[in-house]
PDB file of C-alpha atoms and ligand atoms in Angstrom:
ATOM      1  CA  UNK O   1       0.000   0.000   0.000  1.00 41.00           C
ATOM      2  CA  UNK O   2       1.294   3.477  -0.846  1.00 49.00           C
ATOM      3  CA  UNK O   3       2.097   5.707   2.081  1.00 64.00           C
ATOM      4  CA  UNK O   4       1.982   9.488   2.283  1.00 63.00           C
ATOM      5  CA  UNK O   5       5.205  11.469   1.869  1.00 60.00           C
ATOM      6  CA  UNK O   6       6.341  13.752   4.651  1.00 62.00           C
ATOM      7  CA  UNK O   7       7.650  17.289   4.347  1.00 54.00           C
ATOM      8  CA  UNK O   8       9.882  18.780   6.998  1.00 53.00           C
ATOM      9  CA  UNK O   9       8.381  21.563   9.122  1.00 53.00           C
ATOM     10  CA  UNK O  10       6.187  23.962   7.159  1.00 48.00           C
ATOM     11  CA  UNK O  11       8.298  23.655   4.026  1.00 54.00           C
ATOM     12  CA  UNK O  12       6.826  24.441   0.605  1.00 58.00           C
ATOM     13  CA  UNK O  13       9.341  22.208  -1.132  1.00 61.00           C
ATOM     14  CA  UNK O  14       8.126  18.906  -2.518  1.00 62.00           C
ATOM     15  CA  UNK O  15       9.211  15.800  -0.599  1.00 66.00           C
ATOM     16  CA  UNK O  16      12.495  14.346  -1.774  1.00 81.00           C
ATOM     17  CA  UNK O  17      12.059  10.585  -1.570  1.00 86.00           C
ATOM     18  CA  UNK O  18       9.982   8.157  -3.607  1.00 88.00           C
ATOM     19  CA  UNK O  19       7.379   6.969  -1.109  1.00 92.00           C
ATOM     20  CA  UNK O  20       5.821   4.543  -3.616  1.00 90.00           C
ATOM     21  CA  UNK O  21       8.710   2.215  -2.730  1.00 90.00           C
ATOM     22  CA  UNK O  22       7.757   2.064   0.965  1.00 94.00           C
ATOM     23  CA  UNK O  23       5.654  -0.551   2.712  1.00 94.00           C
ATOM     24  CA  UNK O  24       3.096   0.168   5.452  1.00 95.00           C
ATOM     25  CA  UNK O  25       5.749   0.693   8.114  1.00 95.00           C
ATOM     26  CA  UNK O  26       7.510   3.163   5.774  1.00 96.00           C
ATOM     27  CA  UNK O  27      10.567   0.965   5.327  1.00 97.00           C
ATOM     28  CA  UNK O  28      11.888   0.054   1.899  1.00 96.00           C
ATOM     29  CA  UNK O  29      14.844  -1.796   0.423  1.00 96.00           C
ATOM     30  CA  UNK O  30      18.101   0.158   0.253  1.00 96.00           C
ATOM     31  CA  UNK O  31      18.443   0.622  -3.475  1.00 90.00           C
ATOM     32  CA  UNK O  32      22.215   0.199  -3.415  1.00 96.00           C
ATOM     33  CA  UNK O  33      22.555  -0.575  -7.126  1.00 95.00           C
ATOM     34  CA  UNK O  34      20.971   2.804  -7.948  1.00 93.00           C
ATOM     35  CA  UNK O  35      23.812   4.837  -6.406  1.00 97.00           C
ATOM     36  CA  UNK O  36      25.987   6.466  -9.043  1.00 97.00           C
ATOM     37  CA  UNK O  37      29.741   6.988  -8.885  1.00 97.00           C
ATOM     38  CA  UNK O  38      28.976  10.639  -8.141  1.00 97.00           C
ATOM     39  CA  UNK O  39      26.818   9.569  -5.142  1.00 97.00           C
ATOM     40  CA  UNK O  40      29.609   7.424  -3.725  1.00 98.00           C
ATOM     41  CA  UNK O  41      32.050  10.259  -4.294  1.00 98.00           C
ATOM     42  CA  UNK O  42      29.807  12.686  -2.384  1.00 98.00           C
ATOM     43  CA  UNK O  43      29.710  10.267   0.563  1.00 98.00           C
ATOM     44  CA  UNK O  44      33.477   9.740   0.441  1.00 98.00           C
ATOM     45  CA  UNK O  45      34.186  13.484   0.443  1.00 98.00           C
ATOM     46  CA  UNK O  46      31.649  14.201   3.216  1.00 98.00           C
ATOM     47  CA  UNK O  47      33.090  11.418   5.367  1.00 98.00           C
ATOM     48  CA  UNK O  48      36.678  12.601   4.856  1.00 98.00           C
ATOM     49  CA  UNK O  49      35.892  16.225   5.683  1.00 97.00           C
ATOM     50  CA  UNK O  50      33.776  15.404   8.719  1.00 98.00           C
ATOM     51  CA  UNK O  51      36.018  12.763  10.294  1.00 98.00           C
ATOM     52  CA  UNK O  52      38.956  15.203  10.156  1.00 98.00           C
ATOM     53  CA  UNK O  53      36.956  17.685  12.275  1.00 98.00           C
ATOM     54  CA  UNK O  54      36.124  15.290  15.121  1.00 98.00           C
ATOM     55  CA  UNK O  55      39.176  15.412  17.453  1.00 98.00           C
ATOM     56  CA  UNK O  56      38.504  17.709  20.396  1.00 98.00           C
ATOM     57  CA  UNK O  57      34.901  18.327  19.290  1.00 98.00           C
ATOM     58  CA  UNK O  58      33.127  14.936  19.134  1.00 98.00           C
ATOM     59  CA  UNK O  59      32.607  12.786  22.225  1.00 98.00           C
ATOM     60  CA  UNK O  60      34.889   9.836  22.803  1.00 98.00           C
ATOM     61  CA  UNK O  61      32.206   7.145  22.392  1.00 98.00           C
ATOM     62  CA  UNK O  62      31.423   8.504  18.925  1.00 98.00           C
ATOM     63  CA  UNK O  63      35.041   8.688  17.780  1.00 98.00           C
ATOM     64  CA  UNK O  64      35.731   5.160  19.019  1.00 98.00           C
ATOM     65  CA  UNK O  65      32.671   3.685  17.280  1.00 98.00           C
ATOM     66  CA  UNK O  66      32.990   5.495  13.943  1.00 98.00           C
ATOM     67  CA  UNK O  67      35.098   2.736  12.299  1.00 98.00           C
ATOM     68  CA  UNK O  68      32.166   0.360  12.881  1.00 97.00           C
ATOM     69  CA  UNK O  69      30.467   2.027   9.898  1.00 98.00           C
ATOM     70  CA  UNK O  70      32.994   0.262   7.682  1.00 96.00           C
ATOM     71  CA  UNK O  71      34.775   1.536   4.594  1.00 91.00           C
ATOM     72  CA  UNK O  72      34.441   5.270   4.038  1.00 96.00           C
ATOM     73  CA  UNK O  73      35.101   5.369   0.290  1.00 97.00           C
ATOM     74  CA  UNK O  74      31.557   4.481  -0.770  1.00 98.00           C
ATOM     75  CA  UNK O  75      28.012   4.470   0.646  1.00 98.00           C
ATOM     76  CA  UNK O  76      27.855   1.352   2.847  1.00 98.00           C
ATOM     77  CA  UNK O  77      25.313  -1.411   2.445  1.00 98.00           C
ATOM     78  CA  UNK O  78      23.050  -1.266   5.513  1.00 98.00           C
ATOM     79  CA  UNK O  79      23.143  -5.075   5.769  1.00 98.00           C
ATOM     80  CA  UNK O  80      26.923  -4.962   6.217  1.00 98.00           C
ATOM     81  CA  UNK O  81      26.590  -2.521   9.119  1.00 98.00           C
ATOM     82  CA  UNK O  82      23.782  -4.647  10.576  1.00 98.00           C
ATOM     83  CA  UNK O  83      26.107  -7.655  10.690  1.00 98.00           C
ATOM     84  CA  UNK O  84      28.162  -5.709  13.278  1.00 98.00           C
ATOM     85  CA  UNK O  85      25.416  -3.614  14.919  1.00 98.00           C
ATOM     86  CA  UNK O  86      22.942  -6.390  15.715  1.00 98.00           C
ATOM     87  CA  UNK O  87      25.393  -8.455  17.776  1.00 98.00           C
ATOM     88  CA  UNK O  88      26.661  -5.281  19.516  1.00 98.00           C
ATOM     89  CA  UNK O  89      23.401  -3.737  20.785  1.00 98.00           C
ATOM     90  CA  UNK O  90      20.469  -5.496  19.103  1.00 98.00           C
ATOM     91  CA  UNK O  91      19.803  -2.521  16.794  1.00 98.00           C
ATOM     92  CA  UNK O  92      19.174  -2.898  13.068  1.00 98.00           C
ATOM     93  CA  UNK O  93      19.205  -0.275  10.307  1.00 98.00           C
ATOM     94  CA  UNK O  94      16.200  -0.128   7.967  1.00 98.00           C
ATOM     95  CA  UNK O  95      16.015   1.960   4.797  1.00 98.00           C
ATOM     96  CA  UNK O  96      13.301   4.634   4.425  1.00 97.00           C
ATOM     97  CA  UNK O  97      12.556   6.981   1.503  1.00 95.00           C
ATOM     98  CA  UNK O  98      12.934  10.078   3.710  1.00 94.00           C
ATOM     99  CA  UNK O  99      11.202  11.614   6.715  1.00 92.00           C
ATOM    100  CA  UNK O 100       8.358   9.523   8.083  1.00 94.00           C
ATOM    101  CA  UNK O 101       5.387  10.443  10.308  1.00 94.00           C
ATOM    102  CA  UNK O 102       5.600  10.530  14.081  1.00 94.00           C
ATOM    103  CA  UNK O 103       3.873   7.283  14.971  1.00 96.00           C
ATOM    104  CA  UNK O 104       5.682   4.910  12.591  1.00 97.00           C
ATOM    105  CA  UNK O 105       8.953   6.654  13.519  1.00 97.00           C
ATOM    106  CA  UNK O 106       8.397   6.038  17.240  1.00 97.00           C
ATOM    107  CA  UNK O 107       7.334   2.454  16.478  1.00 98.00           C
ATOM    108  CA  UNK O 108      10.546   1.659  14.576  1.00 98.00           C
ATOM    109  CA  UNK O 109      12.688   3.054  17.407  1.00 98.00           C
ATOM    110  CA  UNK O 110      10.697   1.133  20.025  1.00 98.00           C
ATOM    111  CA  UNK O 111      11.483  -2.022  18.009  1.00 98.00           C
ATOM    112  CA  UNK O 112      15.207  -1.165  17.847  1.00 98.00           C
ATOM    113  CA  UNK O 113      14.993  -0.529  14.093  1.00 98.00           C
ATOM    114  CA  UNK O 114      16.700   2.717  13.090  1.00 98.00           C
ATOM    115  CA  UNK O 115      15.307   4.391   9.942  1.00 98.00           C
ATOM    116  CA  UNK O 116      18.028   5.524   7.530  1.00 98.00           C
ATOM    117  CA  UNK O 117      17.194   7.630   4.465  1.00 97.00           C
ATOM    118  CA  UNK O 118      18.783   5.882   1.501  1.00 95.00           C
ATOM    119  CA  UNK O 119      19.367   8.790  -0.922  1.00 96.00           C
ATOM    120  CA  UNK O 120      22.308  11.199  -0.780  1.00 96.00           C
ATOM    121  CA  UNK O 121      22.377  14.971  -1.230  1.00 95.00           C
ATOM    122  CA  UNK O 122      23.216  16.657  -4.534  1.00 94.00           C
ATOM    123  CA  UNK O 123      26.726  18.112  -4.953  1.00 93.00           C
ATOM    124  CA  UNK O 124      25.392  21.692  -4.583  1.00 92.00           C
ATOM    125  CA  UNK O 125      24.107  20.739  -1.101  1.00 93.00           C
ATOM    126  CA  UNK O 126      27.550  19.596   0.023  1.00 93.00           C
ATOM    127  CA  UNK O 127      27.820  22.158   2.831  1.00 89.00           C
ATOM    128  CA  UNK O 128      24.257  22.275   4.102  1.00 85.00           C
ATOM    129  CA  UNK O 129      21.091  20.245   3.733  1.00 85.00           C
ATOM    130  CA  UNK O 130      17.863  20.802   5.690  1.00 81.00           C
ATOM    131  CA  UNK O 131      16.460  17.282   5.369  1.00 89.00           C
ATOM    132  CA  UNK O 132      18.352  14.241   6.581  1.00 94.00           C
ATOM    133  CA  UNK O 133      20.085  12.191   3.865  1.00 96.00           C
ATOM    134  CA  UNK O 134      22.042   8.945   4.062  1.00 98.00           C
ATOM    135  CA  UNK O 135      25.215  10.739   5.169  1.00 98.00           C
ATOM    136  CA  UNK O 136      23.496  12.476   8.101  1.00 97.00           C
ATOM    137  CA  UNK O 137      21.644   9.336   9.145  1.00 98.00           C
ATOM    138  CA  UNK O 138      24.636   6.986   8.963  1.00 98.00           C
ATOM    139  CA  UNK O 139      27.545   9.166  10.016  1.00 98.00           C
ATOM    140  CA  UNK O 140      25.558  11.199  12.560  1.00 98.00           C
ATOM    141  CA  UNK O 141      23.378   8.585  14.220  1.00 98.00           C
ATOM    142  CA  UNK O 142      24.747   5.111  13.771  1.00 98.00           C
ATOM    143  CA  UNK O 143      28.092   5.171  15.649  1.00 98.00           C
ATOM    144  CA  UNK O 144      26.382   5.844  19.003  1.00 98.00           C
ATOM    145  CA  UNK O 145      23.908   3.007  18.391  1.00 98.00           C
ATOM    146  CA  UNK O 146      26.964   0.827  19.103  1.00 98.00           C
ATOM    147  CA  UNK O 147      27.064   2.293  22.650  1.00 98.00           C
ATOM    148  CA  UNK O 148      24.896   0.084  24.922  1.00 98.00           C
ATOM    149  CA  UNK O 149      23.533   2.872  27.153  1.00 98.00           C
ATOM    150  CA  UNK O 150      22.810   5.277  24.315  1.00 98.00           C
ATOM    151  CA  UNK O 151      21.263   2.436  22.298  1.00 98.00           C
ATOM    152  CA  UNK O 152      18.898   1.688  25.196  1.00 98.00           C
ATOM    153  CA  UNK O 153      18.021   5.390  25.504  1.00 98.00           C
ATOM    154  CA  UNK O 154      16.944   5.593  21.841  1.00 98.00           C
ATOM    155  CA  UNK O 155      14.784   2.466  22.188  1.00 98.00           C
ATOM    156  CA  UNK O 156      13.133   3.816  25.321  1.00 98.00           C
ATOM    157  CA  UNK O 157      12.645   7.138  23.605  1.00 98.00           C
ATOM    158  CA  UNK O 158      10.663   5.313  20.890  1.00 98.00           C
ATOM    159  CA  UNK O 159       8.485   3.505  23.412  1.00 98.00           C
ATOM    160  CA  UNK O 160       7.945   6.801  25.256  1.00 98.00           C
ATOM    161  CA  UNK O 161       7.059   8.372  21.920  1.00 97.00           C
ATOM    162  CA  UNK O 162       4.216   5.938  21.318  1.00 98.00           C
ATOM    163  CA  UNK O 163       2.847   6.845  24.738  1.00 98.00           C
ATOM    164  CA  UNK O 164       3.341  10.575  24.131  1.00 97.00           C
ATOM    165  CA  UNK O 165       1.610  10.280  20.758  1.00 96.00           C
ATOM    166  CA  UNK O 166      -1.473   8.806  22.440  1.00 97.00           C
ATOM    167  CA  UNK O 167      -1.408  11.639  24.981  1.00 97.00           C
ATOM    168  CA  UNK O 168      -1.173  14.243  22.206  1.00 96.00           C
ATOM    169  CA  UNK O 169       2.325  15.139  23.395  1.00 97.00           C
ATOM    170  CA  UNK O 170       4.375  13.817  20.476  1.00 95.00           C
ATOM    171  CA  UNK O 171       5.537  17.276  19.477  1.00 94.00           C
ATOM    172  CA  UNK O 172       6.732  18.073  22.994  1.00 96.00           C
ATOM    173  CA  UNK O 173       8.697  14.846  23.167  1.00 97.00           C
ATOM    174  CA  UNK O 174      10.171  15.512  19.723  1.00 96.00           C
ATOM    175  CA  UNK O 175      11.924  18.527  21.280  1.00 97.00           C
ATOM    176  CA  UNK O 176      13.753  16.149  23.593  1.00 98.00           C
ATOM    177  CA  UNK O 177      14.872  14.142  20.543  1.00 97.00           C
ATOM    178  CA  UNK O 178      16.035  17.323  18.887  1.00 97.00           C
ATOM    179  CA  UNK O 179      17.994  18.649  21.847  1.00 98.00           C
ATOM    180  CA  UNK O 180      19.572  15.293  22.773  1.00 98.00           C
ATOM    181  CA  UNK O 181      19.834  12.794  19.880  1.00 98.00           C
ATOM    182  CA  UNK O 182      20.206  15.529  17.233  1.00 97.00           C
ATOM    183  CA  UNK O 183      21.893  18.479  18.969  1.00 98.00           C
ATOM    184  CA  UNK O 184      23.109  17.241  22.358  1.00 98.00           C
ATOM    185  CA  UNK O 185      26.370  18.250  24.011  1.00 98.00           C
ATOM    186  CA  UNK O 186      28.141  16.240  26.716  1.00 98.00           C
ATOM    187  CA  UNK O 187      30.524  17.397  29.432  1.00 98.00           C
ATOM    188  CA  UNK O 188      33.472  15.026  29.138  1.00 97.00           C
ATOM    189  CA  UNK O 189      36.377  14.920  31.644  1.00 96.00           C
ATOM    190  CA  UNK O 190      38.523  16.818  29.139  1.00 95.00           C
ATOM    191  CA  UNK O 191      35.879  19.338  28.112  1.00 97.00           C
ATOM    192  CA  UNK O 192      32.630  19.935  26.282  1.00 98.00           C
ATOM    193  CA  UNK O 193      31.949  17.648  23.292  1.00 98.00           C
ATOM    194  CA  UNK O 194      29.155  16.943  20.801  1.00 98.00           C
ATOM    195  CA  UNK O 195      27.110  13.736  20.736  1.00 98.00           C
ATOM    196  CA  UNK O 196      24.088  14.897  18.682  1.00 98.00           C
ATOM    197  CA  UNK O 197      23.860  13.630  15.101  1.00 98.00           C
ATOM    198  CA  UNK O 198      22.808  16.959  13.609  1.00 96.00           C
ATOM    199  CA  UNK O 199      25.991  18.504  14.965  1.00 97.00           C
ATOM    200  CA  UNK O 200      28.309  15.591  14.215  1.00 98.00           C
ATOM    201  CA  UNK O 201      27.264  15.477  10.553  1.00 96.00           C
ATOM    202  CA  UNK O 202      27.544  19.265  10.075  1.00 94.00           C
ATOM    203  CA  UNK O 203      30.805  20.851   9.004  1.00 91.00           C
ATOM    204  CA  UNK O 204      29.969  24.281  10.431  1.00 94.00           C
ATOM    205  CA  UNK O 205      27.865  23.559  13.494  1.00 96.00           C
ATOM    206  CA  UNK O 206      30.287  21.077  15.057  1.00 97.00           C
ATOM    207  CA  UNK O 207      32.842  23.737  15.940  1.00 97.00           C
ATOM    208  CA  UNK O 208      30.169  26.384  16.526  1.00 98.00           C
ATOM    209  CA  UNK O 209      28.219  24.305  19.047  1.00 98.00           C
ATOM    210  CA  UNK O 210      31.260  23.336  21.090  1.00 98.00           C
ATOM    211  CA  UNK O 211      33.403  26.479  20.944  1.00 97.00           C
ATOM    212  CA  UNK O 212      31.422  29.576  19.919  1.00 97.00           C
ATOM    213  CA  UNK O 213      30.522  32.064  22.683  1.00 96.00           C
ATOM    214  CA  UNK O 214      27.336  32.921  20.767  1.00 96.00           C
ATOM    215  CA  UNK O 215      24.832  30.150  21.643  1.00 97.00           C
ATOM    216  CA  UNK O 216      23.668  29.463  25.170  1.00 97.00           C
ATOM    217  CA  UNK O 217      24.385  26.104  26.761  1.00 98.00           C
ATOM    218  CA  UNK O 218      22.117  24.853  29.527  1.00 98.00           C
ATOM    219  CA  UNK O 219      22.355  21.795  31.751  1.00 98.00           C
ATOM    220  CA  UNK O 220      19.645  19.434  30.461  1.00 98.00           C
ATOM    221  CA  UNK O 221      16.387  20.070  32.290  1.00 97.00           C
ATOM    222  CA  UNK O 222      13.454  18.150  30.814  1.00 98.00           C
ATOM    223  CA  UNK O 223      10.828  20.798  31.438  1.00 97.00           C
ATOM    224  CA  UNK O 224      13.011  23.606  30.050  1.00 98.00           C
ATOM    225  CA  UNK O 225      13.974  21.475  27.062  1.00 98.00           C
ATOM    226  CA  UNK O 226      10.432  20.488  26.121  1.00 97.00           C
ATOM    227  CA  UNK O 227       9.249  24.077  26.398  1.00 97.00           C
ATOM    228  CA  UNK O 228      11.889  25.286  23.942  1.00 97.00           C
ATOM    229  CA  UNK O 229      11.095  25.533  20.224  1.00 96.00           C
ATOM    230  CA  UNK O 230      13.956  24.796  17.831  1.00 94.00           C
ATOM    231  CA  UNK O 231      15.314  25.982  14.500  1.00 90.00           C
ATOM    232  CA  UNK O 232      15.347  23.527  11.600  1.00 87.00           C
ATOM    233  CA  UNK O 233      17.268  25.695   9.124  1.00 85.00           C
ATOM    234  CA  UNK O 234      19.932  27.476  11.171  1.00 90.00           C
ATOM    235  CA  UNK O 235      22.432  26.749  13.956  1.00 94.00           C
ATOM    236  CA  UNK O 236      20.702  26.222  17.300  1.00 97.00           C
ATOM    237  CA  UNK O 237      20.494  29.199  19.650  1.00 97.00           C
ATOM    238  CA  UNK O 238      20.402  26.883  22.669  1.00 98.00           C
ATOM    239  CA  UNK O 239      22.156  23.582  23.353  1.00 98.00           C
ATOM    240  CA  UNK O 240      21.417  21.290  26.296  1.00 98.00           C
ATOM    241  CA  UNK O 241      24.329  19.593  28.039  1.00 98.00           C
ATOM    242  CA  UNK O 242      24.451  16.198  29.766  1.00 98.00           C
ATOM    243  CA  UNK O 243      27.132  14.733  32.053  1.00 98.00           C
ATOM    244  CA  UNK O 244      26.954  11.180  30.734  1.00 98.00           C
ATOM    245  CA  UNK O 245      24.679   8.796  28.832  1.00 98.00           C
ATOM    246  CA  UNK O 246      23.887   7.156  32.179  1.00 98.00           C
ATOM    247  CA  UNK O 247      22.626  10.503  33.475  1.00 98.00           C
ATOM    248  CA  UNK O 248      20.473  10.934  30.333  1.00 98.00           C
ATOM    249  CA  UNK O 249      19.052   7.449  30.746  1.00 98.00           C
ATOM    250  CA  UNK O 250      18.202   7.959  34.419  1.00 98.00           C
ATOM    251  CA  UNK O 251      16.814  11.468  33.955  1.00 98.00           C
ATOM    252  CA  UNK O 252      14.319  10.182  31.379  1.00 97.00           C
ATOM    253  CA  UNK O 253      13.236   7.062  33.308  1.00 97.00           C
ATOM    254  CA  UNK O 254      10.245   8.593  35.212  1.00 97.00           C
ATOM    255  CA  UNK O 255       6.723   8.783  33.804  1.00 97.00           C
ATOM    256  CA  UNK O 256       6.491  11.876  31.577  1.00 98.00           C
ATOM    257  CA  UNK O 257       2.711  12.334  31.782  1.00 97.00           C
ATOM    258  CA  UNK O 258       2.894  14.976  34.572  1.00 98.00           C
ATOM    259  CA  UNK O 259       5.736  16.665  32.718  1.00 98.00           C
ATOM    260  CA  UNK O 260       3.643  17.073  29.567  1.00 98.00           C
ATOM    261  CA  UNK O 261       0.977  18.783  31.667  1.00 97.00           C
ATOM    262  CA  UNK O 262       3.544  21.100  33.211  1.00 98.00           C
ATOM    263  CA  UNK O 263       4.957  21.977  29.786  1.00 97.00           C
ATOM    264  CA  UNK O 264       1.461  22.738  28.496  1.00 95.00           C
ATOM    265  CA  UNK O 265       0.686  24.835  31.574  1.00 97.00           C
ATOM    266  CA  UNK O 266       3.898  26.865  31.439  1.00 96.00           C
ATOM    267  CA  UNK O 267       3.872  27.401  27.671  1.00 95.00           C
ATOM    268  CA  UNK O 268       6.548  27.329  25.025  1.00 96.00           C
ATOM    269  CA  UNK O 269       9.726  29.388  24.779  1.00 97.00           C
ATOM    270  CA  UNK O 270      11.536  30.869  21.787  1.00 96.00           C
ATOM    271  CA  UNK O 271      14.698  29.041  20.658  1.00 97.00           C
ATOM    272  CA  UNK O 272      16.877  31.785  22.148  1.00 96.00           C
ATOM    273  CA  UNK O 273      14.811  32.523  25.275  1.00 96.00           C
ATOM    274  CA  UNK O 274      16.786  32.897  28.479  1.00 94.00           C
ATOM    275  CA  UNK O 275      15.715  33.135  32.078  1.00 90.00           C
ATOM    276  CA  UNK O 276      17.292  33.709  35.471  1.00 90.00           C
ATOM    277  CA  UNK O 277      16.415  30.161  36.559  1.00 92.00           C
ATOM    278  CA  UNK O 278      18.416  28.581  33.697  1.00 95.00           C
ATOM    279  CA  UNK O 279      21.425  26.526  34.688  1.00 95.00           C
ATOM    280  CA  UNK O 280      24.023  27.910  32.302  1.00 96.00           C
ATOM    281  CA  UNK O 281      27.234  26.193  31.339  1.00 95.00           C
ATOM    282  CA  UNK O 282      30.074  28.529  30.475  1.00 90.00           C
ATOM    283  CA  UNK O 283      33.033  27.701  28.289  1.00 87.00           C
ATOM    284  CA  UNK O 284      36.090  26.834  30.358  1.00 73.00           C
TER     285      UNK O 284
HETATM  286  N1  LIG B   1       9.930   8.037  30.701  1.00 83.03           N
HETATM  287  C1  LIG B   1       9.206   8.462  29.539  1.00 83.03           C
HETATM  288  C2  LIG B   1       7.684   8.334  29.744  1.00 83.03           C
HETATM  289  O1  LIG B   1       7.220   7.774  30.687  1.00 83.03           O
HETATM  290  C3  LIG B   1       9.613   7.675  28.304  1.00 83.03           C
HETATM  291  C4  LIG B   1      10.893   8.163  27.734  1.00 83.03           C
HETATM  292  C5  LIG B   1      12.106   7.507  27.995  1.00 83.03           C
HETATM  293  C6  LIG B   1      10.907   9.261  26.952  1.00 83.03           C
HETATM  294  C7  LIG B   1      13.269   7.968  27.451  1.00 83.03           C
HETATM  295  C8  LIG B   1      12.080   9.730  26.393  1.00 83.03           C
HETATM  296  C9  LIG B   1      13.275   9.074  26.652  1.00 83.03           C
HETATM  297  O2  LIG B   1       6.960   8.804  28.916  1.00 83.03           O
HETATM  298 CO1   CO B   2      18.890  12.940  12.472  1.00 83.03          CO
END
């Protein structure tokens, strides 16, 4: 059965992927044979540029796990990564034609199946792309799925998402995804580092998020985080910082139902809002 395409945010642009290929759960086969030499070359050049930027900016768990993606000179076959990922943490990559709706997205994560867009950006989008492509999804997200604690967090996030969806709070919970899995920072013993995929796959935002005095960095507070709107087409104005993946896992263990009510009662905040009660982290 054909499924509906999804467009990011309030974009006027047509959806990128071919959703006729997808089954009811939005997954499809990775059309590996369809990649051109130019596609593989784009991946190779993105990987080379980005991996050179990681030292001192990306968290240790990410740097250590990156080689698990396999060869960097062509777009990997998801099944080859799965042969290493499944035994490591029980996660499996599944191909999708692009962004998918909230409920099927949460369902895949709850089942430890990580959706990976299978197409790659055009050469003119080399420096910046708004929608996730195969480079963002693989390079940004997959290395930390090899980390047992982080892998469990993403699965529990998916299960929590199904619950939030039923409570009408899916959008609030998606802010937690954004500010942790996509744009999270972590305080490592040797300094602040990035662990969010949106940062780790971005050539400009990686250094900006970790070193620029411009954005504000707040210790992760669930209520503050879920009240804060985010930008989908510019560097974040606010980053939330964790101490460890264990802390993230424990912080998110309680029932969120009362939290959703508190967020609704207190109202949303602009991406760059600041308040005296914020727990700010300053650059050392
Ligand atoms: N504890 C959350 C709830 O009860 C579920 C959740 C776990 C959400 C981890 C996000 C991350 O809804
Ligand atoms: Co992403």
